[in-house]
mmCIF file of C-alpha atoms in Angstrom:
data_model
loop_
_atom_site.group_PDB
_atom_site.id
_atom_site.type_symbol
_atom_site.label_atom_id
_atom_site.label_comp_id
_atom_site.label_asym_id
_atom_site.label_seq_id
_atom_site.Cartn_x
_atom_site.Cartn_y
_atom_site.Cartn_z
ATOM 1 C CA MET K 1 82.475 -69.155 17.903
ATOM 2 C CA THR K 2 85.720 -66.498 19.794
ATOM 3 C CA ILE K 3 86.634 -63.345 17.676
ATOM 4 C CA GLU K 4 89.774 -64.933 17.714
ATOM 5 C CA GLU K 5 88.880 -67.599 15.433
ATOM 6 C CA ILE K 6 86.826 -65.483 13.644
ATOM 7 C CA LEU K 7 88.882 -63.371 12.373
ATOM 8 C CA THR K 8 91.026 -66.194 10.978
ATOM 9 C CA GLU K 9 88.277 -67.250 9.161
ATOM 10 C CA ALA K 10 86.986 -64.699 7.662
ATOM 11 C CA ILE K 11 91.160 -63.377 6.963
ATOM 12 C CA GLN K 12 90.552 -66.549 4.826
ATOM 13 C CA GLY K 13 87.746 -65.862 3.525
ATOM 14 C CA GLU K 14 89.698 -62.670 1.837
ATOM 15 C CA VAL K 15 91.854 -65.115 0.947
ATOM 16 C CA GLU K 16 89.303 -66.574 -0.576
ATOM 17 C CA SER K 17 88.411 -63.774 -2.633
ATOM 18 C CA TYR K 18 92.405 -62.521 -3.746
ATOM 19 C CA GLU K 19 92.774 -65.617 -5.296
ATOM 20 C CA LEU K 20 89.398 -65.609 -7.351
ATOM 21 C CA TYR K 21 90.183 -62.229 -8.251
ATOM 22 C CA THR K 22 94.162 -63.267 -9.274
ATOM 23 C CA ASN K 23 92.979 -66.491 -10.543
ATOM 24 C CA ALA K 24 89.597 -64.717 -13.542
ATOM 25 C CA ALA K 25 92.336 -62.345 -14.406
ATOM 26 C CA THR K 26 95.204 -64.433 -15.404
ATOM 27 C CA MET K 27 92.329 -65.669 -17.188
ATOM 28 C CA VAL K 28 90.517 -63.522 -19.723
ATOM 29 C CA LYS K 29 91.818 -61.572 -22.805
ATOM 30 C CA ALA K 30 91.546 -57.493 -22.567
ATOM 31 C CA PRO K 31 93.851 -55.452 -20.289
ATOM 32 C CA HIS K 32 91.371 -53.493 -19.335
ATOM 33 C CA ILE K 33 89.708 -56.473 -17.373
ATOM 34 C CA LYS K 34 92.805 -57.794 -16.193
ATOM 35 C CA GLU K 35 93.006 -54.432 -14.304
ATOM 36 C CA THR K 36 90.422 -53.962 -13.153
ATOM 37 C CA LEU K 37 90.271 -57.953 -11.478
ATOM 38 C CA LEU K 38 93.697 -56.781 -9.925
ATOM 39 C CA GLU K 39 92.788 -54.309 -8.558
ATOM 40 C CA LEU K 40 89.572 -55.953 -6.265
ATOM 41 C CA ALA K 41 92.346 -58.493 -5.493
ATOM 42 C CA GLN K 42 94.441 -55.838 -3.756
ATOM 43 C CA GLU K 43 90.594 -54.211 -2.005
ATOM 44 C CA GLU K 44 90.975 -57.980 -0.250
ATOM 45 C CA LEU K 45 93.922 -57.882 0.594
ATOM 46 C CA GLY K 46 93.745 -54.906 2.592
ATOM 47 C CA HIS K 47 90.481 -56.046 4.224
ATOM 48 C CA LYS K 48 92.606 -59.634 4.797
ATOM 49 C CA ALA K 49 95.697 -56.607 6.567
ATOM 50 C CA MET K 50 92.736 -55.068 8.472
ATOM 51 C CA LEU K 51 91.932 -58.370 9.953
ATOM 52 C CA GLU K 52 94.999 -59.410 10.634
ATOM 53 C CA ASN K 53 95.546 -56.557 12.380
ATOM 54 C CA MET K 54 92.762 -56.666 14.765
ATOM 55 C CA LEU K 55 93.655 -60.249 15.075
ATOM 56 C CA ALA K 56 97.632 -59.225 16.416
ATOM 57 C CA HIS K 57 96.336 -56.391 18.346
ATOM 58 C CA PRO K 58 93.095 -57.064 20.346
ATOM 59 C CA ALA K 59 92.733 -53.213 21.647
ATOM 60 C CA SER K 60 92.646 -52.443 17.464
ATOM 61 C CA LEU K 61 89.171 -53.694 16.960
ATOM 62 C CA ARG K 62 87.420 -51.570 18.367
ATOM 63 C CA ARG K 63 88.886 -49.075 16.525
ATOM 64 C CA GLY K 64 88.412 -50.862 13.338
ATOM 65 C CA VAL K 65 85.145 -51.635 13.605
ATOM 66 C CA LYS K 66 84.382 -47.866 14.787
ATOM 67 C CA ARG K 67 86.140 -47.556 11.296
ATOM 68 C CA LEU K 68 83.729 -49.561 9.524
ATOM 69 C CA ARG K 69 80.600 -49.022 10.797
ATOM 70 C CA SER K 70 81.162 -45.081 10.165
ATOM 71 C CA GLU K 71 81.974 -45.310 6.747
ATOM 72 C CA PRO K 72 78.489 -44.442 4.706
ATOM 73 C CA ILE K 73 77.701 -46.330 2.083
ATOM 74 C CA GLN K 74 74.356 -47.048 -0.434
ATOM 75 C CA ASP K 75 73.956 -50.628 -1.141
ATOM 76 C CA TYR K 76 72.363 -49.142 -4.892
ATOM 77 C CA LYS K 77 71.158 -52.941 -5.673
ATOM 78 C CA VAL K 78 72.723 -52.699 -9.368
ATOM 79 C CA GLY K 79 73.874 -56.269 -9.396
ATOM 80 C CA ASP K 80 70.792 -58.368 -7.710
ATOM 81 C CA HIS K 81 69.281 -58.787 -10.650
ATOM 82 C CA LEU K 82 71.648 -59.193 -13.511
ATOM 83 C CA VAL K 83 72.309 -62.712 -14.720
ATOM 84 C CA VAL K 84 75.916 -63.826 -13.199
ATOM 85 C CA LYS K 85 77.648 -66.135 -16.009
ATOM 86 C CA PRO K 86 80.996 -67.699 -15.139
ATOM 87 C CA LEU K 87 84.250 -66.620 -15.689
ATOM 88 C CA THR K 88 85.451 -67.045 -19.041
ATOM 89 C CA PRO K 89 88.793 -65.869 -21.347
ATOM 90 C CA ASP K 90 86.387 -63.929 -23.185
ATOM 91 C CA SER K 91 84.707 -62.600 -20.514
ATOM 92 C CA THR K 92 83.227 -58.700 -21.259
ATOM 93 C CA PHE K 93 83.881 -56.347 -17.831
ATOM 94 C CA GLN K 94 80.734 -55.711 -17.495
ATOM 95 C CA ASP K 95 80.632 -60.205 -16.957
ATOM 96 C CA VAL K 96 83.682 -59.489 -14.419
ATOM 97 C CA LEU K 97 81.793 -56.246 -12.473
ATOM 98 C CA ILE K 98 78.812 -58.110 -12.562
ATOM 99 C CA PHE K 99 80.387 -61.416 -10.979
ATOM 100 C CA ALA K 100 82.585 -59.091 -8.408
ATOM 101 C CA SER K 101 78.889 -57.469 -7.304
ATOM 102 C CA ARG K 102 77.943 -61.199 -7.077
ATOM 103 C CA LYS K 103 80.557 -61.703 -5.055
ATOM 104 C CA GLU K 104 80.141 -59.668 -2.418
ATOM 105 C CA GLN K 105 76.785 -59.376 -2.044
ATOM 106 C CA GLN K 106 76.982 -63.190 -0.387
ATOM 107 C CA SER K 107 79.706 -62.006 1.516
ATOM 108 C CA HIS K 108 77.452 -59.102 2.708
ATOM 109 C CA GLU K 109 75.150 -61.793 3.795
ATOM 110 C CA LEU K 110 77.133 -64.185 4.929
ATOM 111 C CA TYR K 111 78.312 -61.562 7.836
ATOM 112 C CA ARG K 112 74.765 -60.067 8.251
ATOM 113 C CA ASP K 113 73.343 -63.514 9.105
ATOM 114 C CA LEU K 114 76.519 -64.638 11.710
ATOM 115 C CA ALA K 115 75.504 -60.820 12.797
ATOM 116 C CA GLU K 116 71.950 -61.872 13.534
ATOM 117 C CA GLU K 117 72.798 -65.069 14.876
ATOM 118 C CA ASN K 118 75.212 -63.547 17.486
ATOM 119 C CA GLU K 119 75.782 -60.906 20.687
ATOM 120 C CA GLY K 120 77.767 -58.105 21.718
ATOM 121 C CA GLU K 121 82.015 -57.665 20.386
ATOM 122 C CA ILE K 122 80.762 -60.670 18.064
ATOM 123 C CA ARG K 123 77.847 -59.589 16.932
ATOM 124 C CA ASP K 124 79.087 -55.426 16.397
ATOM 125 C CA LEU K 125 82.757 -57.781 14.425
ATOM 126 C CA PHE K 126 80.026 -59.127 12.177
ATOM 127 C CA GLU K 127 77.927 -56.202 11.499
ATOM 128 C CA ALA K 128 81.078 -53.834 10.942
ATOM 129 C CA MET K 129 82.119 -57.276 7.695
ATOM 130 C CA ALA K 130 78.845 -57.247 6.238
ATOM 131 C CA ARG K 131 79.304 -53.200 5.792
ATOM 132 C CA ASP K 132 82.591 -53.470 4.689
ATOM 133 C CA GLU K 133 81.447 -55.932 2.322
ATOM 134 C CA LEU K 134 78.068 -54.338 1.234
ATOM 135 C CA ARG K 135 81.388 -51.671 1.364
ATOM 136 C CA HIS K 136 83.128 -53.409 -1.797
ATOM 137 C CA LYS K 137 80.173 -54.048 -4.043
ATOM 138 C CA ASP K 138 78.509 -50.744 -3.806
ATOM 139 C CA LEU K 139 82.175 -49.774 -4.907
ATOM 140 C CA VAL K 140 81.824 -52.511 -8.103
ATOM 141 C CA GLU K 141 78.579 -51.427 -8.751
ATOM 142 C CA ARG K 142 79.991 -47.123 -8.987
ATOM 143 C CA TRP K 143 82.503 -48.532 -11.549
ATOM 144 C CA TYR K 144 79.549 -50.849 -13.903
ATOM 145 C CA GLU K 145 77.309 -47.400 -13.556
ATOM 146 C CA GLU K 146 80.522 -45.282 -15.036
ATOM 147 C CA VAL K 147 80.965 -47.519 -17.103
ATOM 148 C CA VAL K 148 78.609 -50.188 -18.202
ATOM 149 C CA TYR K 149 75.863 -47.235 -18.092
ATOM 150 C CA GLN K 150 77.541 -45.334 -20.906
ATOM 151 C CA ASP K 151 77.639 -47.093 -23.770
ATOM 152 C CA PHE K 152 73.683 -47.079 -23.878
#
């Protein structure tokens, strides 16, 4: 695969994630859950825009990869062992956060595995993308800790 093909596929993945979150937002009833899903959708659009910039301006690729690789990220694995339920109109905030955490974890694992199978710039790109998905997971899990654990 070329870097252009990788970026094009990654952009499509971000579009699919955006659609998943916006479709889920139309499904749930609670306004605060809708808001969270729409925030997650906006995160995906931001990631898509960054990837499109890398595709349109190859010189920005190294800067983008460097930026993604330099951001501190900690995987607390909060959602790794929780049961994921399909999203329904009656999904709770906790259900949505667990679902989103698992989705981001799956994306992280995909990019991590692709990084392991490649070398050079392509490996660097996949590693950076894996870190960014882990950053999304961290964001969702911090929300989970702030909201769900506060209820205990």
